[in-house]
Amino acid sequence: MESREFTGDEARWRAVSMRDRTADGRFYTCVTTTGVYCLASCAGRPLRRHVRFVDSRRQAEDAGFRACKRCRPERLIAGSLAQRIAAIDWAGAEKALDSCGFAHLGRLLGDDEMAALRASYERNELFRSKVEMKNFGFGAGEYKYFADPLPEIVRVLRETLFSPLVPIANRWRAALGGAADIPVDHRAYRARCAAAGQNRPTPLMLSYGPGDYNRLHQDLYGNEIFPIQIAILLSNPGKDFDGGEFALTEQRPRMQSRAHVAHLYSGDALAFCVNDRPVAGLRGVYRAKMRHGVSTIVRGRRMALGVIFHDAV
Ligand SMILES: [Fe+2]
Ligand SMILES: [Zn+2]
C-alpha cells in the first residue's frame, strides 16, 4: 500500500518540489552536478535535469554519489521498528538470498537505539553467558548471549523479522528434501525448539577490538535449525572502527569456495544463510554450504547484534 506511492519519477519530483517529509527514505534524489544524494525534503534546490532518482542509499552510493551534508540521508530512521521491518524490500531480499545466500535489509536501527544496545552490553543481568572467543578457537573478541526475557528491542526484532523469512526458509527446506512446516509465528517456532530440547535464547551481542576477528563458522545449536539469521552492525565503520568486514563463503559440490564481503553501514541489517541453501544446477538442486565470519578489526571497536531464530540446547 504505502510502498506503492512515490514509485514514478513524476511523483518523486513533485515530492521534492514540495519538500515532502513523508517521502523521506522512500527514494533518494541524486544530483548529478554536485555528486550528492538527498532526502526528498532536502532544502537544496536542484534543477530537474540534474536529478535522477534511486530506490535506496546503496544504489546511490554504488553509483558514486555521496550523502548530502545538509539533509543527512544516512541518518534517517522513520517509523516504528515494526514499520521499518514492514517497509523492507522483502521480494528483493528473497532474490538476493536465493542467488547469493545473503541480503542487505538496509538501515534498521537509529543512532539512539544503537547507543542503547551498545550500552546494554555492560549490563550482565541481561545476558545468560559470555564467550571469550580465543578460549574456544573461534577467533578473538567476545560475545554474550541475551537471557530470557529478551530486551524489548531484541524481542521485537526477532519476532518481527522472523515471519517474512519463513516462506523462504520453508521453500529452501522443501528443495533440500525436508518438510516445509516451519510456523510463521515465532512463539510457535520457539515452542517447537523447546520440544527439541532447545530452550535457551540465542540472540547475542558481539564486541571486537583491535586485532580481533571471527573465524568462518555456522551458528548451529541443535537439530532444529532455522536456515536464515540476521546481523545488525551497531558501530559506525570508518569512524568507530576500521577493518572488521562481514565475510561469507559459499561452497558448492565439487567447486572451490566462493567469498563474499557484505559491507555494512551503521545500523544496517544483513540476512544470511546459516548453513545450507538450495542452488539450482544443471543436473538438479545442489546444497550450497555457507559460513560467515568477520575479518580482523584494524582500529577501534566494532559491536554487532546477532539475531538467530532457533534456540540452543
Ligand atoms: Fe555467527
Ligand atoms: Zn540534501
Short mmCIF file of C-alpha atoms and ligand atoms in Angstrom, two decimals:
data_model
loop_
_atom_site.label_atom_id
_atom_site.label_comp_id
_atom_site.label_asym_id
_atom_site.label_seq_id
_atom_site.Cartn_x
_atom_site.Cartn_y
_atom_site.Cartn_z
CA MET A 1 0.00 0.00 0.00
CA GLU A 2 2.33 2.72 1.29
CA SER A 3 5.25 1.49 -0.73
CA ARG A 4 3.32 1.98 -3.98
CA GLU A 5 3.49 5.76 -3.62
CA PHE A 6 6.46 7.69 -4.98
CA THR A 7 7.21 4.97 -7.48
CA GLY A 8 7.34 7.12 -10.63
CA ASP A 9 9.80 9.93 -11.35
CA GLU A 10 6.96 12.42 -11.68
CA ALA A 11 5.55 11.67 -8.23
CA ARG A 12 9.08 11.80 -6.84
CA TRP A 13 9.86 15.15 -8.43
CA ARG A 14 6.54 16.51 -7.10
CA ALA A 15 7.54 15.36 -3.59
CA VAL A 16 10.97 17.01 -3.96
CA SER A 17 9.38 20.25 -5.17
CA MET A 18 7.12 20.26 -2.10
CA ARG A 19 9.95 19.14 0.23
CA ASP A 20 7.56 16.39 1.34
CA ARG A 21 8.93 14.85 4.57
CA THR A 22 6.64 11.83 4.24
CA ALA A 23 8.64 10.91 1.12
CA ASP A 24 11.95 10.84 3.03
CA GLY A 25 13.56 7.43 2.81
CA ARG A 26 11.10 6.19 0.19
CA PHE A 27 13.54 7.15 -2.55
CA TYR A 28 16.68 9.27 -2.85
CA THR A 29 17.48 12.18 -5.13
CA CYS A 30 20.87 12.02 -6.85
CA VAL A 31 22.13 15.40 -8.04
CA THR A 32 24.46 14.86 -10.98
CA THR A 33 26.10 18.29 -10.79
CA THR A 34 27.19 18.00 -7.13
CA GLY A 35 27.58 14.22 -6.83
CA VAL A 36 25.46 14.09 -3.67
CA TYR A 37 22.24 12.29 -2.89
CA CYS A 38 19.45 13.73 -0.77
CA LEU A 39 16.21 13.08 1.01
CA ALA A 40 13.06 14.36 -0.69
CA SER A 41 12.72 17.13 1.90
CA CYS A 42 16.27 18.50 1.44
CA ALA A 43 16.44 22.28 1.44
CA GLY A 44 18.72 22.15 -1.61
CA ARG A 45 17.07 23.20 -4.89
CA PRO A 46 18.46 21.17 -7.77
CA LEU A 47 17.16 21.60 -11.31
CA ARG A 48 15.02 18.79 -12.66
CA ARG A 49 17.52 18.00 -15.41
CA HIS A 50 20.30 17.49 -12.84
CA VAL A 51 18.31 14.98 -10.81
CA ARG A 52 17.88 11.27 -11.03
CA PHE A 53 16.03 9.07 -8.56
CA VAL A 54 17.07 5.80 -6.93
CA ASP A 55 15.27 3.50 -4.50
CA SER A 56 17.96 3.08 -1.87
CA ARG A 57 21.07 4.65 -0.36
CA ARG A 58 23.02 1.67 -1.59
CA GLN A 59 22.04 2.33 -5.21
CA ALA A 60 23.06 5.97 -4.80
CA GLU A 61 26.42 5.08 -3.26
CA ASP A 62 27.09 2.31 -5.76
CA ALA A 63 26.57 4.90 -8.50
CA GLY A 64 29.24 7.07 -6.86
CA PHE A 65 27.06 9.62 -5.05
CA ARG A 66 27.90 10.87 -1.53
CA ALA A 67 25.39 11.56 1.24
CA CYS A 68 24.31 15.22 1.40
CA LYS A 69 25.79 17.07 4.40
CA ARG A 70 22.64 19.17 4.70
CA CYS A 71 19.82 16.59 4.89
CA ARG A 72 21.98 13.63 6.10
CA PRO A 73 20.11 10.82 4.28
CA GLU A 74 22.27 8.20 6.03
CA ARG A 75 20.83 9.14 9.41
CA LEU A 76 17.15 8.88 8.53
CA ILE A 77 15.14 6.42 10.55
CA ALA A 78 11.40 6.68 10.12
CA GLY A 79 8.51 4.98 11.89
CA SER A 80 8.38 2.22 14.49
CA LEU A 81 10.70 -0.75 14.27
CA ALA A 82 7.78 -2.88 13.04
CA GLN A 83 7.03 -0.30 10.31
CA ARG A 84 10.69 -0.24 9.23
CA ILE A 85 10.70 -4.02 9.01
CA ALA A 86 7.44 -3.99 7.03
CA ALA A 87 8.99 -1.43 4.64
CA ILE A 88 11.93 -3.72 3.80
CA ASP A 89 12.00 -4.84 0.17
CA TRP A 90 11.34 -8.49 1.06
CA ALA A 91 10.92 -9.60 -2.55
CA GLY A 92 14.35 -8.18 -3.34
CA ALA A 93 15.77 -9.78 -0.19
CA GLU A 94 14.37 -13.16 -1.23
CA LYS A 95 16.03 -12.87 -4.64
CA ALA A 96 19.37 -11.96 -3.07
CA LEU A 97 19.14 -14.79 -0.52
CA ASP A 98 18.38 -17.26 -3.30
CA SER A 99 21.13 -16.08 -5.61
CA CYS A 100 24.00 -15.39 -3.20
CA GLY A 101 22.89 -16.52 0.27
CA PHE A 102 22.67 -13.08 1.87
CA ALA A 103 20.61 -9.92 1.55
CA HIS A 104 21.13 -6.32 2.67
CA LEU A 105 17.98 -5.22 4.50
CA GLY A 106 19.07 -1.56 4.79
CA ARG A 107 19.31 0.54 7.90
CA LEU A 108 17.04 -0.76 10.66
CA LEU A 109 18.30 0.96 13.81
CA GLY A 110 18.74 4.65 14.60
CA ASP A 111 21.72 6.15 16.43
CA ASP A 112 19.90 6.23 19.80
CA GLU A 113 18.80 2.59 19.52
CA MET A 114 22.31 1.54 18.60
CA ALA A 115 23.80 3.51 21.51
CA ALA A 116 21.30 1.95 23.94
CA LEU A 117 22.14 -1.55 22.71
CA ARG A 118 25.88 -0.90 22.93
CA ALA A 119 25.44 0.39 26.50
CA SER A 120 23.36 -2.66 27.43
CA TYR A 121 26.39 -4.84 26.72
CA GLU A 122 27.81 -3.83 30.12
CA ARG A 123 24.65 -4.91 31.97
CA ASN A 124 25.47 -8.51 32.84
CA GLU A 125 21.98 -9.21 34.22
CA LEU A 126 20.66 -9.03 30.64
CA PHE A 127 22.84 -11.93 29.49
CA ARG A 128 22.93 -15.66 30.19
CA SER A 129 26.54 -16.27 29.21
CA LYS A 130 29.70 -14.68 27.89
CA VAL A 131 32.11 -16.31 25.44
CA GLU A 132 35.78 -15.36 25.16
CA MET A 133 36.34 -16.45 21.59
CA LYS A 134 40.04 -17.30 21.89
CA ASN A 135 39.23 -19.90 24.60
CA PHE A 136 37.26 -21.91 22.05
CA GLY A 137 39.38 -21.28 18.95
CA PHE A 138 36.52 -19.21 17.48
CA GLY A 139 38.76 -16.19 16.84
CA ALA A 140 39.47 -13.23 19.12
CA GLY A 141 36.94 -10.97 20.78
CA GLU A 142 33.93 -11.76 22.91
CA TYR A 143 30.20 -12.14 22.75
CA LYS A 144 27.31 -12.52 25.16
CA TYR A 145 24.00 -14.35 24.75
CA PHE A 146 20.93 -12.49 25.93
CA ALA A 147 18.88 -14.13 28.67
CA ASP A 148 15.10 -14.51 28.61
CA PRO A 149 13.11 -12.32 28.74
CA LEU A 150 14.91 -10.63 25.85
CA PRO A 151 15.19 -6.81 25.91
CA GLU A 152 12.14 -5.39 24.13
CA ILE A 153 14.01 -4.19 21.04
CA VAL A 154 15.68 -7.59 20.60
CA ARG A 155 12.40 -9.43 21.10
CA VAL A 156 10.62 -7.22 18.54
CA LEU A 157 13.45 -7.66 16.03
CA ARG A 158 13.46 -11.43 16.47
CA GLU A 159 9.69 -11.90 16.29
CA THR A 160 9.05 -9.37 13.52
CA LEU A 161 11.94 -10.30 11.24
CA PHE A 162 11.03 -13.98 11.53
CA SER A 163 7.69 -14.11 9.72
CA PRO A 164 8.77 -12.67 6.33
CA LEU A 165 11.68 -15.15 6.29
CA VAL A 166 9.52 -18.24 6.94
CA PRO A 167 8.27 -18.72 3.36
CA ILE A 168 11.88 -18.58 2.12
CA ALA A 169 13.05 -20.99 4.82
CA ASN A 170 10.23 -23.43 4.07
CA ARG A 171 10.93 -23.31 0.34
CA TRP A 172 14.63 -24.00 0.98
CA ARG A 173 13.81 -26.89 3.29
CA ALA A 174 11.44 -28.44 0.76
CA ALA A 175 14.03 -28.06 -2.03
CA LEU A 176 16.61 -29.86 0.14
CA GLY A 177 14.26 -32.75 0.89
CA GLY A 178 12.89 -31.59 4.24
CA ALA A 179 9.43 -30.65 5.44
CA ALA A 180 8.13 -27.13 4.74
CA ASP A 181 6.49 -26.96 8.15
CA ILE A 182 8.02 -24.00 10.00
CA PRO A 183 5.18 -21.96 11.56
CA VAL A 184 5.04 -18.24 10.68
CA ASP A 185 4.68 -17.19 14.32
CA HIS A 186 7.99 -17.06 16.18
CA ARG A 187 6.41 -18.02 19.50
CA ALA A 188 5.10 -21.20 17.91
CA TYR A 189 8.56 -21.82 16.48
CA ARG A 190 10.16 -21.36 19.92
CA ALA A 191 7.76 -23.99 21.30
CA ARG A 192 8.98 -26.34 18.59
CA CYS A 193 12.62 -25.61 19.50
CA ALA A 194 11.80 -26.30 23.17
CA ALA A 195 10.21 -29.63 22.22
CA ALA A 196 13.55 -30.49 20.56
CA GLY A 197 15.36 -29.66 23.80
CA GLN A 198 16.48 -26.21 22.57
CA ASN A 199 15.16 -23.72 25.09
CA ARG A 200 17.91 -21.17 25.65
CA PRO A 201 17.74 -17.91 23.63
CA THR A 202 20.45 -17.34 21.02
CA PRO A 203 20.33 -13.58 20.21
CA LEU A 204 23.74 -12.19 21.07
CA MET A 205 25.92 -9.11 21.08
CA LEU A 206 29.48 -9.23 19.83
CA SER A 207 32.30 -6.88 20.74
CA TYR A 208 35.60 -6.80 18.87
CA GLY A 209 38.65 -4.60 19.50
CA PRO A 210 41.87 -4.11 17.50
CA GLY A 211 43.27 -7.43 16.25
CA ASP A 212 40.03 -9.31 16.94
CA TYR A 213 38.27 -11.40 14.31
CA ASN A 214 35.67 -14.18 13.97
CA ARG A 215 36.61 -17.36 12.12
CA LEU A 216 34.25 -18.64 9.44
CA HIS A 217 31.55 -20.71 11.13
CA GLN A 218 27.90 -21.70 11.25
CA ASP A 219 25.60 -20.92 14.19
CA LEU A 220 24.08 -24.32 14.86
CA TYR A 221 22.77 -25.11 18.34
CA GLY A 222 20.92 -28.40 17.90
CA ASN A 223 18.95 -30.33 15.31
CA GLU A 224 16.33 -27.63 14.94
CA ILE A 225 17.83 -25.07 12.56
CA PHE A 226 16.13 -22.04 11.05
CA PRO A 227 18.23 -21.56 7.91
CA ILE A 228 18.42 -17.74 7.86
CA GLN A 229 19.78 -15.37 10.51
CA ILE A 230 20.31 -11.63 10.90
CA ALA A 231 23.29 -9.47 11.85
CA ILE A 232 22.98 -5.77 12.66
CA LEU A 233 26.05 -3.53 12.82
CA LEU A 234 25.95 -1.35 15.95
CA SER A 235 29.10 0.69 15.25
CA ASN A 236 30.00 3.17 12.55
CA PRO A 237 32.60 1.81 10.11
CA GLY A 238 35.38 4.24 9.24
CA LYS A 239 34.56 6.24 12.37
CA ASP A 240 34.25 3.84 15.31
CA PHE A 241 36.42 1.16 13.71
CA ASP A 242 38.34 0.13 10.60
CA GLY A 243 38.58 -3.35 9.11
CA GLY A 244 36.08 -5.83 10.55
CA GLU A 245 34.26 -6.62 7.31
CA PHE A 246 31.49 -9.22 7.36
CA ALA A 247 32.64 -12.12 5.18
CA LEU A 248 30.74 -15.14 3.86
CA THR A 249 31.88 -18.17 1.94
CA GLU A 250 29.80 -20.47 -0.18
CA GLN A 251 30.82 -23.97 -1.15
CA ARG A 252 29.04 -25.89 -3.88
CA PRO A 253 29.73 -29.58 -4.50
CA ARG A 254 32.99 -30.16 -6.41
CA MET A 255 33.83 -26.45 -6.53
CA GLN A 256 36.26 -24.18 -4.71
CA SER A 257 34.79 -21.85 -2.09
CA ARG A 258 33.46 -18.51 -3.21
CA ALA A 259 33.89 -15.50 -0.90
CA HIS A 260 31.54 -12.55 -0.41
CA VAL A 261 32.05 -9.39 1.61
CA ALA A 262 28.88 -7.70 2.80
CA HIS A 263 29.83 -4.10 3.56
CA LEU A 264 27.52 -2.75 6.24
CA TYR A 265 26.83 0.84 7.31
CA SER A 266 25.99 1.64 10.93
CA GLY A 267 22.58 0.28 11.89
CA ASP A 268 22.35 -1.86 8.75
CA ALA A 269 20.84 -5.34 8.91
CA LEU A 270 22.03 -8.29 6.87
CA ALA A 271 20.06 -11.50 6.41
CA PHE A 272 22.16 -14.55 5.55
CA CYS A 273 22.09 -18.29 5.25
CA VAL A 274 23.01 -20.16 8.47
CA ASN A 275 24.27 -23.36 6.86
CA ASP A 276 22.80 -24.84 3.66
CA ARG A 277 20.70 -23.40 0.89
CA PRO A 278 19.46 -24.95 -2.35
CA VAL A 279 21.04 -23.85 -5.61
CA ALA A 280 19.67 -24.92 -8.98
CA GLY A 281 22.34 -26.59 -11.11
CA LEU A 282 22.43 -28.26 -14.50
CA ARG A 283 21.55 -31.67 -13.07
CA GLY A 284 19.17 -30.71 -10.29
CA VAL A 285 19.31 -28.93 -6.98
CA TYR A 286 22.60 -28.66 -5.10
CA ARG A 287 23.29 -27.95 -1.48
CA ALA A 288 25.45 -24.84 -1.11
CA LYS A 289 27.20 -24.74 2.25
CA MET A 290 27.71 -21.30 3.72
CA ARG A 291 29.87 -19.98 6.53
CA HIS A 292 30.30 -16.48 7.86
CA GLY A 293 32.83 -14.54 9.91
CA VAL A 294 34.40 -11.15 10.47
CA SER A 295 37.80 -10.01 9.17
CA THR A 296 40.37 -8.53 11.54
CA ILE A 297 39.48 -5.25 13.22
CA VAL A 298 42.33 -2.85 12.47
CA ARG A 299 41.30 0.02 14.74
CA GLY A 300 38.60 0.89 17.27
CA ARG A 301 35.65 -1.17 18.50
CA ARG A 302 33.11 -2.99 16.35
CA MET A 303 29.90 -4.11 18.03
CA ALA A 304 27.10 -6.09 16.43
CA LEU A 305 23.82 -7.73 17.29
CA GLY A 306 23.16 -11.25 16.04
CA VAL A 307 19.59 -12.49 15.77
CA ILE A 308 19.41 -16.25 15.40
CA PHE A 309 15.90 -17.66 15.28
CA HIS A 310 16.38 -21.18 16.63
CA ASP A 311 17.15 -21.59 20.32
CA ALA A 312 20.05 -23.56 21.83
CA VAL A 313 20.23 -26.78 23.83
FE FE B 1 27.79 -16.27 13.63
ZN ZN B 2 20.38 17.12 0.82
#
